[in-house]
Tab-separated table of C-alpha atoms in Angstrom:
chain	number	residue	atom	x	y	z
A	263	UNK	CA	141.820	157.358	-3.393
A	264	UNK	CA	140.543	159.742	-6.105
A	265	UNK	CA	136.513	159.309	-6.861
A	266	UNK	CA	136.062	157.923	-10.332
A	267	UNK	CA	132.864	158.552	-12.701
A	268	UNK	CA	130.340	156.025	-12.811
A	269	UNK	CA	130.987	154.230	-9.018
A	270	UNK	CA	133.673	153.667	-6.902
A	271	UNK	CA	137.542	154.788	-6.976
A	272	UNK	CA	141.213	153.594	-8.109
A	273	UNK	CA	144.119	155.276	-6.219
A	274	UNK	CA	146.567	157.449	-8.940
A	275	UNK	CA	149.067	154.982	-9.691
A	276	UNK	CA	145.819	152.578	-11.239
A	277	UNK	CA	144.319	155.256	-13.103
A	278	UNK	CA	145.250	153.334	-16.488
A	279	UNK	CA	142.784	150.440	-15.201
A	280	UNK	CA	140.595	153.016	-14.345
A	281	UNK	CA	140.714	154.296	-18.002
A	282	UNK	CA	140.493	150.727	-19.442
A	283	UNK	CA	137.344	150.459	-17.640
A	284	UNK	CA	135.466	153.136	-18.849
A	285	UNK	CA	136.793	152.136	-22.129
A	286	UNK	CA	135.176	149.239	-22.234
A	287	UNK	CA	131.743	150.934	-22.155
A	288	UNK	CA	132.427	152.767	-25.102
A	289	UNK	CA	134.280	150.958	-27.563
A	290	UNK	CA	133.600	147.111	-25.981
A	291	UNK	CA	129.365	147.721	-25.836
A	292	UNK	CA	130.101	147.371	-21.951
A	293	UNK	CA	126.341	146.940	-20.081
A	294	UNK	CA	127.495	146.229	-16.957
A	295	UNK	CA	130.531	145.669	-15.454
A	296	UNK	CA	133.057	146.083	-12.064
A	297	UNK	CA	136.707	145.340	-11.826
A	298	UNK	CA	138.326	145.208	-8.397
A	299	UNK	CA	141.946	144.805	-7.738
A	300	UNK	CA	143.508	144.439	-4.701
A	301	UNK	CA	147.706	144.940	-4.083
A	302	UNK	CA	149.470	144.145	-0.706
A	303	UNK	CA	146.497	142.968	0.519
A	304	UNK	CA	144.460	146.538	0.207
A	305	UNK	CA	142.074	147.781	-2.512
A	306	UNK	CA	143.129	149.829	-4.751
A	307	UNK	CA	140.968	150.005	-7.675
A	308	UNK	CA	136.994	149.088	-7.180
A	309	UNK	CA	134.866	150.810	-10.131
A	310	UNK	CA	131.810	149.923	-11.040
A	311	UNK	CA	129.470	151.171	-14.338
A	312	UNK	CA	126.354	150.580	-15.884
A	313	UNK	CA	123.258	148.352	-15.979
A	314	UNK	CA	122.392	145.429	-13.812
A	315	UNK	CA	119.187	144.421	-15.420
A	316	UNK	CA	118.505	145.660	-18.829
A	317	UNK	CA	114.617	145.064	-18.352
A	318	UNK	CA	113.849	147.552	-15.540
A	319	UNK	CA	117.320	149.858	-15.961
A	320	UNK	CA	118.433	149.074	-12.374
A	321	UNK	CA	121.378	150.227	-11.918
A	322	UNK	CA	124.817	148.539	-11.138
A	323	UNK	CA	125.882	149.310	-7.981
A	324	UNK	CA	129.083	148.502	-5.419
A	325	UNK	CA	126.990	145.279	-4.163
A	326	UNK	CA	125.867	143.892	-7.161
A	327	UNK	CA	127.128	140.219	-7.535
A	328	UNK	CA	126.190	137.927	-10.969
A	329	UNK	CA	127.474	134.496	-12.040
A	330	UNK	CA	131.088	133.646	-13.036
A	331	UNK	CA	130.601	130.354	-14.867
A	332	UNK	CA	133.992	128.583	-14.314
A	333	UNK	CA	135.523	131.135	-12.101
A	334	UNK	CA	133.869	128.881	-9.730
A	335	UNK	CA	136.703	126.310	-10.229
A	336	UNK	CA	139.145	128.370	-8.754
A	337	UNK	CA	137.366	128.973	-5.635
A	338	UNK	CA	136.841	124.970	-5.143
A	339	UNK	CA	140.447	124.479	-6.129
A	340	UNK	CA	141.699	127.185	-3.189
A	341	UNK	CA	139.196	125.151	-0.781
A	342	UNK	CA	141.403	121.658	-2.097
A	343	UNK	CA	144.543	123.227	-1.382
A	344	UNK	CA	143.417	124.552	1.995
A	345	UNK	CA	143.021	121.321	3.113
A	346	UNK	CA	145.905	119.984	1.500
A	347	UNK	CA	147.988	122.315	3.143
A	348	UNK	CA	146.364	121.268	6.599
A	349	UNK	CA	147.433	118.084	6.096
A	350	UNK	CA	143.799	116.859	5.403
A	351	UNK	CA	143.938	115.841	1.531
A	352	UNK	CA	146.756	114.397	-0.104
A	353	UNK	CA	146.827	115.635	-3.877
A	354	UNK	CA	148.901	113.033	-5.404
A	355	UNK	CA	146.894	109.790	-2.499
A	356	UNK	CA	144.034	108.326	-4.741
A	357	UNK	CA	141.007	109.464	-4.532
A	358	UNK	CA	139.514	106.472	-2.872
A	359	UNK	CA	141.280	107.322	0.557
A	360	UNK	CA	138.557	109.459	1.451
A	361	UNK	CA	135.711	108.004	-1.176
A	362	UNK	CA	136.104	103.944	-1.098
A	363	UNK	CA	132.929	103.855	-4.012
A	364	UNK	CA	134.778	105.930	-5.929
A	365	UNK	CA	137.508	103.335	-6.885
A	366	UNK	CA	136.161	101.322	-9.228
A	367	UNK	CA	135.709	100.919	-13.202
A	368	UNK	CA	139.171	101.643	-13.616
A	369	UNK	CA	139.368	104.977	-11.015
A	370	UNK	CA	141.507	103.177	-8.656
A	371	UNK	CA	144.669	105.242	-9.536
A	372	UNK	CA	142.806	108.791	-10.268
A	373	UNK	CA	143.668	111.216	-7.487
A	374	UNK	CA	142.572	114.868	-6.667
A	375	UNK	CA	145.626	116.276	-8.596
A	376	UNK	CA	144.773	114.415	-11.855
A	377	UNK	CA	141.353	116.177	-11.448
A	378	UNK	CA	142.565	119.297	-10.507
A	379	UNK	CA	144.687	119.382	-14.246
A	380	UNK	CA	141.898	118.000	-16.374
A	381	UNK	CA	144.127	114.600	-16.378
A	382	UNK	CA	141.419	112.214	-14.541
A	383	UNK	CA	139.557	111.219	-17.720
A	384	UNK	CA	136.139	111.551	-16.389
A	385	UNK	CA	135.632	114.999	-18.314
A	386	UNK	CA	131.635	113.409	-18.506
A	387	UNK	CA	129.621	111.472	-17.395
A	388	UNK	CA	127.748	109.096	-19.506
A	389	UNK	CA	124.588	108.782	-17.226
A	390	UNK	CA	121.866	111.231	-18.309
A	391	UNK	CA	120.840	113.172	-15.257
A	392	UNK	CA	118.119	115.468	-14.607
A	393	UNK	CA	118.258	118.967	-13.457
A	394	UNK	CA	116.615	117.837	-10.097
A	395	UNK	CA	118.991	115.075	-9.914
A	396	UNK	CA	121.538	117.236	-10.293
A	397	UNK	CA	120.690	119.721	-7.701
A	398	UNK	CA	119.925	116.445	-5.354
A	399	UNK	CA	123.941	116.127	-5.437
A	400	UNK	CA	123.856	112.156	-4.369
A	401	UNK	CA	122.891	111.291	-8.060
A	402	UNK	CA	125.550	112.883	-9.146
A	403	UNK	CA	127.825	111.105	-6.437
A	404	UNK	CA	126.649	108.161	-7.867
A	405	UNK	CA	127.122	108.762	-11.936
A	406	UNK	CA	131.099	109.292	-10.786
A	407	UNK	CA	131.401	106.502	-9.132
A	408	UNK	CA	129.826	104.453	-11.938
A	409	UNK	CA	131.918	106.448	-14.796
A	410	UNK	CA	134.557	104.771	-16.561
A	411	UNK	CA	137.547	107.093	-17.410
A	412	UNK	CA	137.839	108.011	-21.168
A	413	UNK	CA	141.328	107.236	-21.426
A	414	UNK	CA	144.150	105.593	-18.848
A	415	UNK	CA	144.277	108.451	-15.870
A	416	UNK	CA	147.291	110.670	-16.315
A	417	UNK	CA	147.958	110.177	-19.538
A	418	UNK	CA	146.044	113.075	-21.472
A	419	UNK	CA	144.012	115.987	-20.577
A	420	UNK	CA	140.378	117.363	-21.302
A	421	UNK	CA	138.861	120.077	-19.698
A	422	UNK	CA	136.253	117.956	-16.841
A	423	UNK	CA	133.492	121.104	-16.592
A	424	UNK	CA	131.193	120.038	-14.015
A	425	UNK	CA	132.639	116.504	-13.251
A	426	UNK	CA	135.820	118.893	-11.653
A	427	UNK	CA	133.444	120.216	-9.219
A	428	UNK	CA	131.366	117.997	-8.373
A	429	UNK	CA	134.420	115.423	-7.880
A	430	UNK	CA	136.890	118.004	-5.600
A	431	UNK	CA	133.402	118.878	-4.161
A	432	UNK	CA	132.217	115.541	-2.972
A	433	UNK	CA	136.299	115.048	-1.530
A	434	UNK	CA	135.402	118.317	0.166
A	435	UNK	CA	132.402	117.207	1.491
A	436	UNK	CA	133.581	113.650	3.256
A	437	UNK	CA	136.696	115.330	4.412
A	438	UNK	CA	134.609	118.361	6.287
A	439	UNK	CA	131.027	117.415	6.137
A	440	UNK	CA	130.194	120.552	4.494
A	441	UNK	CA	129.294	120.748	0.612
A	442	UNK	CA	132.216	122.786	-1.084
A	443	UNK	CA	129.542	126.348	-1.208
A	444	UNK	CA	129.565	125.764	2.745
A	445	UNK	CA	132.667	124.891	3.130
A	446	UNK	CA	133.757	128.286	1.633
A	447	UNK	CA	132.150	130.095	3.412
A	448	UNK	CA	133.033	128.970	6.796
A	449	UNK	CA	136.485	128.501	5.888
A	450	UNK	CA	137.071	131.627	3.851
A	451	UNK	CA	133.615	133.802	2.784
A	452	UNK	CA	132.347	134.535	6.227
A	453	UNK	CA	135.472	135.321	7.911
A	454	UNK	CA	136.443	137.886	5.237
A	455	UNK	CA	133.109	139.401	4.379
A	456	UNK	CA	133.512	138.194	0.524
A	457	UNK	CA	130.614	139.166	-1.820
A	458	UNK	CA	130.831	135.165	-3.156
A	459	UNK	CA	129.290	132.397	-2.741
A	460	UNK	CA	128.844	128.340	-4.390
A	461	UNK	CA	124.675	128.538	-3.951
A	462	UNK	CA	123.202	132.333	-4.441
A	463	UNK	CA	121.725	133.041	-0.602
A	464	UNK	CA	117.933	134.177	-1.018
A	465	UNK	CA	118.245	137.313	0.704
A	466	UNK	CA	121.281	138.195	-2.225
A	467	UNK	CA	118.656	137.728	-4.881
A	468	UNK	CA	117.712	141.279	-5.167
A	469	UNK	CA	121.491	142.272	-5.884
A	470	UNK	CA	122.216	139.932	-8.591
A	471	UNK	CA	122.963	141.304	-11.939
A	472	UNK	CA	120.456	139.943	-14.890
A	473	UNK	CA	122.642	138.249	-17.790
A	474	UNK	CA	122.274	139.345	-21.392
A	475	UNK	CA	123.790	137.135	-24.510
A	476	UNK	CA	126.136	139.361	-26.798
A	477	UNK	CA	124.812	139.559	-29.931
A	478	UNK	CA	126.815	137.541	-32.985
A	479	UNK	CA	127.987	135.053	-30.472
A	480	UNK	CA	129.147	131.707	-32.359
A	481	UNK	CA	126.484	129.066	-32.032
A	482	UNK	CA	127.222	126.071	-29.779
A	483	UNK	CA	128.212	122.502	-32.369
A	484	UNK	CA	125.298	119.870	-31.762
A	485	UNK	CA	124.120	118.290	-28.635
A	486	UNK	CA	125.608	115.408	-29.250
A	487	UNK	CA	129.266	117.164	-29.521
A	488	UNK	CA	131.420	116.375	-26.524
A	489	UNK	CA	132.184	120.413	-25.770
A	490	UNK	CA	128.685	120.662	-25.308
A	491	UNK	CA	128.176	117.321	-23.211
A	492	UNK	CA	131.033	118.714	-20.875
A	493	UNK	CA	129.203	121.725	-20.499
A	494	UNK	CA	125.839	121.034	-19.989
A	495	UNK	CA	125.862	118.062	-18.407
A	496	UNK	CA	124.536	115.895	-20.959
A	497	UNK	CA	122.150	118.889	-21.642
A	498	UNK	CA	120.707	118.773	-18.288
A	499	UNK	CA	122.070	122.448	-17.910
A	500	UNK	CA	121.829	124.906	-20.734
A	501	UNK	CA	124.525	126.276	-22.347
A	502	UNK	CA	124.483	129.582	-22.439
A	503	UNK	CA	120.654	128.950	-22.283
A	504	UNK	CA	119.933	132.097	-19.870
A	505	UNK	CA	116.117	132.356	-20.631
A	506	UNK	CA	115.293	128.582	-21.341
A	507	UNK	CA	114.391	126.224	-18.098
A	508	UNK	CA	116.611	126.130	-15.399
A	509	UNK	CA	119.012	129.069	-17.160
A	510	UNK	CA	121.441	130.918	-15.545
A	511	UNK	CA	119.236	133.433	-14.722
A	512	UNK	CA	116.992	131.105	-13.040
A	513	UNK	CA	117.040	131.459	-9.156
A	514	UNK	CA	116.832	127.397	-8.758
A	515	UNK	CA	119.985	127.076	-10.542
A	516	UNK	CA	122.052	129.712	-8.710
A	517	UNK	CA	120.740	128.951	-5.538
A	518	UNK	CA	121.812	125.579	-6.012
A	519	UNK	CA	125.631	124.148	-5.345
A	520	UNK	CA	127.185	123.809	-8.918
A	521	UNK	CA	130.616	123.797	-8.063
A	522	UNK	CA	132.108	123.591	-11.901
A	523	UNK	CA	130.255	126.849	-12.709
A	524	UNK	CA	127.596	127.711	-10.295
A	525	UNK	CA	129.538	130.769	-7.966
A	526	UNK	CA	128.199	134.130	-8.185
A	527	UNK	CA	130.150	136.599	-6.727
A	528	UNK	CA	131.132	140.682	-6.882
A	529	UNK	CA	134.088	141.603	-8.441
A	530	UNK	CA	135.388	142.717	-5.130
A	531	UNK	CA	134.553	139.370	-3.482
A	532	UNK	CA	136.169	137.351	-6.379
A	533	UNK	CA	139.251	139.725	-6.119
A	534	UNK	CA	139.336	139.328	-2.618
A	535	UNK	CA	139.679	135.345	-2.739
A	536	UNK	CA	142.800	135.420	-4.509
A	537	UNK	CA	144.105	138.125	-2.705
A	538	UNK	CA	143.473	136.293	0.617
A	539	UNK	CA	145.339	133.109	-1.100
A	540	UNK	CA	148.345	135.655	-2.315
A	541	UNK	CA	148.740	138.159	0.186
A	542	UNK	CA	146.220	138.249	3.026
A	543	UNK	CA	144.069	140.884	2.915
A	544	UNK	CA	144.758	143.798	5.370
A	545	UNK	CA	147.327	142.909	7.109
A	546	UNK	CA	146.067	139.069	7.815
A	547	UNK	CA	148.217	136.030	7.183
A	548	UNK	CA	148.009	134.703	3.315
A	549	UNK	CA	145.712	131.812	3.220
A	550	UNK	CA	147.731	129.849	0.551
A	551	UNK	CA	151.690	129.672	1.992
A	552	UNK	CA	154.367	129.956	-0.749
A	553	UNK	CA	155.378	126.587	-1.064
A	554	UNK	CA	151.388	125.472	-1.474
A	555	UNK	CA	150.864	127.479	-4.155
A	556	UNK	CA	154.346	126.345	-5.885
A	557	UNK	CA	152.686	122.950	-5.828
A	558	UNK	CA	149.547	124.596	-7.296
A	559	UNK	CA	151.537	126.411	-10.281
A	560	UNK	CA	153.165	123.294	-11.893
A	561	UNK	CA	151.980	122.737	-14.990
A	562	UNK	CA	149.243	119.807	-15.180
A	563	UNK	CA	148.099	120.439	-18.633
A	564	UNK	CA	149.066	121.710	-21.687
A	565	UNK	CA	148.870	121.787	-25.796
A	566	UNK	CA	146.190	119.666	-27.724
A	567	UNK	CA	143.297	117.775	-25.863
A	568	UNK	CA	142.380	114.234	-26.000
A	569	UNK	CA	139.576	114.694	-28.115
A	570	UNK	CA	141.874	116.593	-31.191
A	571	UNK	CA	140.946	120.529	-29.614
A	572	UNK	CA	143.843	122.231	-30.717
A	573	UNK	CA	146.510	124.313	-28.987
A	574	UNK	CA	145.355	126.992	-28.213
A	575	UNK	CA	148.180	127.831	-25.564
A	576	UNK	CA	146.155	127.266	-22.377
A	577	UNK	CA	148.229	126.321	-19.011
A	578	UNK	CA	146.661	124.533	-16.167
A	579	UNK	CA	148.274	123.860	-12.869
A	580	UNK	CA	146.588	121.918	-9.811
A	581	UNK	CA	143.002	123.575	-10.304
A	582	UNK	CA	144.167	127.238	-11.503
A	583	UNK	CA	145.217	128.567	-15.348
A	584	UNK	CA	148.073	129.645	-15.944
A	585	UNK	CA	150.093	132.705	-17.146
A	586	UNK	CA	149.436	131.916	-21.141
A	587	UNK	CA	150.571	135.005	-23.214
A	588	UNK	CA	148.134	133.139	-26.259
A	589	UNK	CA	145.847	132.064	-24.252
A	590	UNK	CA	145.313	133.998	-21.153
A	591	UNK	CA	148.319	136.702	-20.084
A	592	UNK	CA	147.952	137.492	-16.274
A	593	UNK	CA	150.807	139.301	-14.762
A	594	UNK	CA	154.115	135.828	-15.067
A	595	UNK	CA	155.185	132.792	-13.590
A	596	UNK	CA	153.437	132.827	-10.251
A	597	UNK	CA	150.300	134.304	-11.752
A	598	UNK	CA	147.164	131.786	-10.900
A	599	UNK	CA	143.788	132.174	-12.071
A	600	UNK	CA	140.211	131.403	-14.295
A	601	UNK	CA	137.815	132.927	-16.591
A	602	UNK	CA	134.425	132.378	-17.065
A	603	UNK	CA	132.236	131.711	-20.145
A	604	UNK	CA	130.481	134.963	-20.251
A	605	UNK	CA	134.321	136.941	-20.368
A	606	UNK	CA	134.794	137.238	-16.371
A	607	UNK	CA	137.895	137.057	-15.263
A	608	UNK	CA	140.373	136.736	-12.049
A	609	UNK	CA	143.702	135.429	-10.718
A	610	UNK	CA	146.174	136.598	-8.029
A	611	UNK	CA	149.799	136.798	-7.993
A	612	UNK	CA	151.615	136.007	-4.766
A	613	UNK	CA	155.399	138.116	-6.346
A	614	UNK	CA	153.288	141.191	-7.369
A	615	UNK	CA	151.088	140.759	-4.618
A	616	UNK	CA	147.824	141.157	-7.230
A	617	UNK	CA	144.228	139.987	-6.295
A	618	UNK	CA	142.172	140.629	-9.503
A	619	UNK	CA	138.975	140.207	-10.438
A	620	UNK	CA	136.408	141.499	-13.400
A	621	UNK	CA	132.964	140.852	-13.944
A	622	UNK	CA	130.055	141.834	-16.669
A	623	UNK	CA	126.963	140.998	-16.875
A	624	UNK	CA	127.017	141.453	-21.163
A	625	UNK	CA	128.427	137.562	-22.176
A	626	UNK	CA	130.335	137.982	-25.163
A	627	UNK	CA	133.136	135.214	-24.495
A	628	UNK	CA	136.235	133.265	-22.627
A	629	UNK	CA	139.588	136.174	-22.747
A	630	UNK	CA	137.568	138.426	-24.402
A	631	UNK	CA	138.921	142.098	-25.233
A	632	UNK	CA	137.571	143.964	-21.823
A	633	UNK	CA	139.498	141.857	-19.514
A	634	UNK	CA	142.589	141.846	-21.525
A	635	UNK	CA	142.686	145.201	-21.880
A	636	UNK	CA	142.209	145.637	-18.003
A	637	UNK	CA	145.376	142.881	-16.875
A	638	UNK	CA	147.089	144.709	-20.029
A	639	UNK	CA	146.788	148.214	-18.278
A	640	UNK	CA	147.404	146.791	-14.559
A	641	UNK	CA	150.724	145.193	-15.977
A	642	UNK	CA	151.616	148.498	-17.087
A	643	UNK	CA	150.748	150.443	-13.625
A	644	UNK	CA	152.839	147.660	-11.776
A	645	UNK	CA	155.858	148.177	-14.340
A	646	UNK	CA	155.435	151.657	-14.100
A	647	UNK	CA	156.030	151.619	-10.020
């Protein structure tokens, strides 16, 4: 591999994603950032650049992990397929095989896969929970299984924010007995020495990068709005709210198991999850088999929401986005992935044999120019040969 400026290396034939990173910096107002990608199961770009915590200057180094917002939900979607695939959680079974509360108030048909594509209508929650309740899990548990869907299961979709993980979670949690953040790591973090995690450890708090807001982002619409219900949890969480109580650069929250948007991971780790589900990494078996992740790339969801958000080309299959060249291009058809609210980014891609992930520490938005530009120059590299 050839060193690269700033941190880490790219071998020759991903020097254009090498370029796009460094481009970032100076014509994207880059802070901090790393991009990792991973092909046949080996690393072959892992760069890293800038500043980790604009307060002190600390720099951002090869360990440095920070939060990934809704990245998360493709972690706790590869955990539901995992145990699909062994048999232990049928997608398309209702829910209430594993969670008998659950099926009630007109939830008796919803199953995992409904959730999974936005479909279950149960995209909030009407109860008004605290942040300790939240972070207590059970009262959450509870809200759900109160909830009455928004509209007949299966019939529309609407992107479920924290009700998605906190529903696969709980399904997680009766199947296994672990909480989805423990699950992954016995199942898949530990074993593969992934930088990620659902619930920040306390010895990882030194490493974590400190987010900064971009400046001229658009304001959030009122409280009240049901975007901003779905993403703060009736306001229980702030949204982007990283300074105010119980931000997300408040230890409490990251140490705690928010499995809708909670994960905070390196670039390499996040890269190295979809990898493992693609390809294996080095040489070990692929954790997702072929015909799983078929299942996982039909199309769920698709054009306007139930609540009149417009098309804005998004794709969702069982838990992952899509390929969506208007949306959110990845590499084609068997391309799986998610973003997160601050512009963090990842997928894999089991025919190019493409782990990918990008992180920053600088929010500036969902899709946003820097990781475009980086899929944009990997798509070249792999057409190039």
């Amino acid at each position: 591999m050839t060193t690269m400026k700033h941190g880490g290396a790219a071998d020759e034939r991903f020097g254009a994603v090498a370029d796009a990173f460094f481009r970032n910096f100076a014509g994207h107002g880059e802070l901090g950032a790393a991009v990792t990608v991973f092909a046949g199961g080996r690393k072959v770009v892992e760069l890293w650049g800038g500043v980790a915590d604009q307060r002190d200057g600390r720099p951002w180094e090869r360990e440095t992990i920070v939060p990934v917002f809704s990245c998360t939900k493709g972690v706790v979607a590869l955990c539901a397929h995992l145990l699909a695939q062994e048999g232990r959680l049928d997608l398309d079974a209702p829910v209430s095989r594993h969670w008998p509360e659950f099926a009630r108030g007109g939830k008796e048909s919803i199953t995992p896969r409904m959730v999974l594509g936005h479909r279950a209508g149960l995209p909030v929650l009407d109860r008004v929970l605290s942040f300790e309740e939240i972070l207590a899990w059970t009262p959450v548990v509870h809200a759900i299984e109160e909830q009455r869907p928004l509209w007949e299961p299966g019939t529309a979709h609407e992107y479920h924010g924290h009700v998605f993980g906190f529903l696969i979670g709980e399904l997680i949690r009766r199947i296994t007995g672990l909480t989805p953040g423990a699950y992954f790591r016995k199942a898949v973090g530990d074993e593969l020495g992934l930088r990620a995690w659902i619930g920040l450890p306390r010895e990882e708090l030194p490493t974590i990068a400190r987010l900064v807001e971009a400046e001229g982002r658009p304001a959030m619409p009122g409280q009240e709005s049901l975007p901003v219900r779905i993403v703060t949890m009736n306001g229980a969480i702030p949204f982007p709210g990283l300074e105010q109580p119980h931000g997300w650069n408040d230890p409490a929250l990251l140490a705690a198991e928010i499995p809708g948007a909670g994960a905070v991971a390196s670039a390499s780790g996040l890269a190295g999850v979809y990898a493992a589900a693609a390809t294996g990494l080095d040489g070990s078996p692929r954790l997702l088999t072929r015909d799983t992740l078929t299942g996982a790339l039909r199309e769920q969801a698709a054009g306007a929401s139930w609540s009149g958000f417009p098309d804005v080309g998004a794709r969702w299959g069982s838990g992952f986005l899509l390929d969506a060249p208007r949306f959110r291009p990845m590499l084609g058809p068997r391309s799986f992935g998610n973003d997160g609210a601050g512009g963090q980014f990842s997928f894999g891609d089991d025919e190019y044999g493409v782990g990918f992930a990008y992180v920053a520490n600088r929010m500036i938005g969902h899709g946003d120019a820097r990781a475009r530009g980086l899929v944009s120059a990997l798509r070249d590299c792999l057409a190039g040969g």
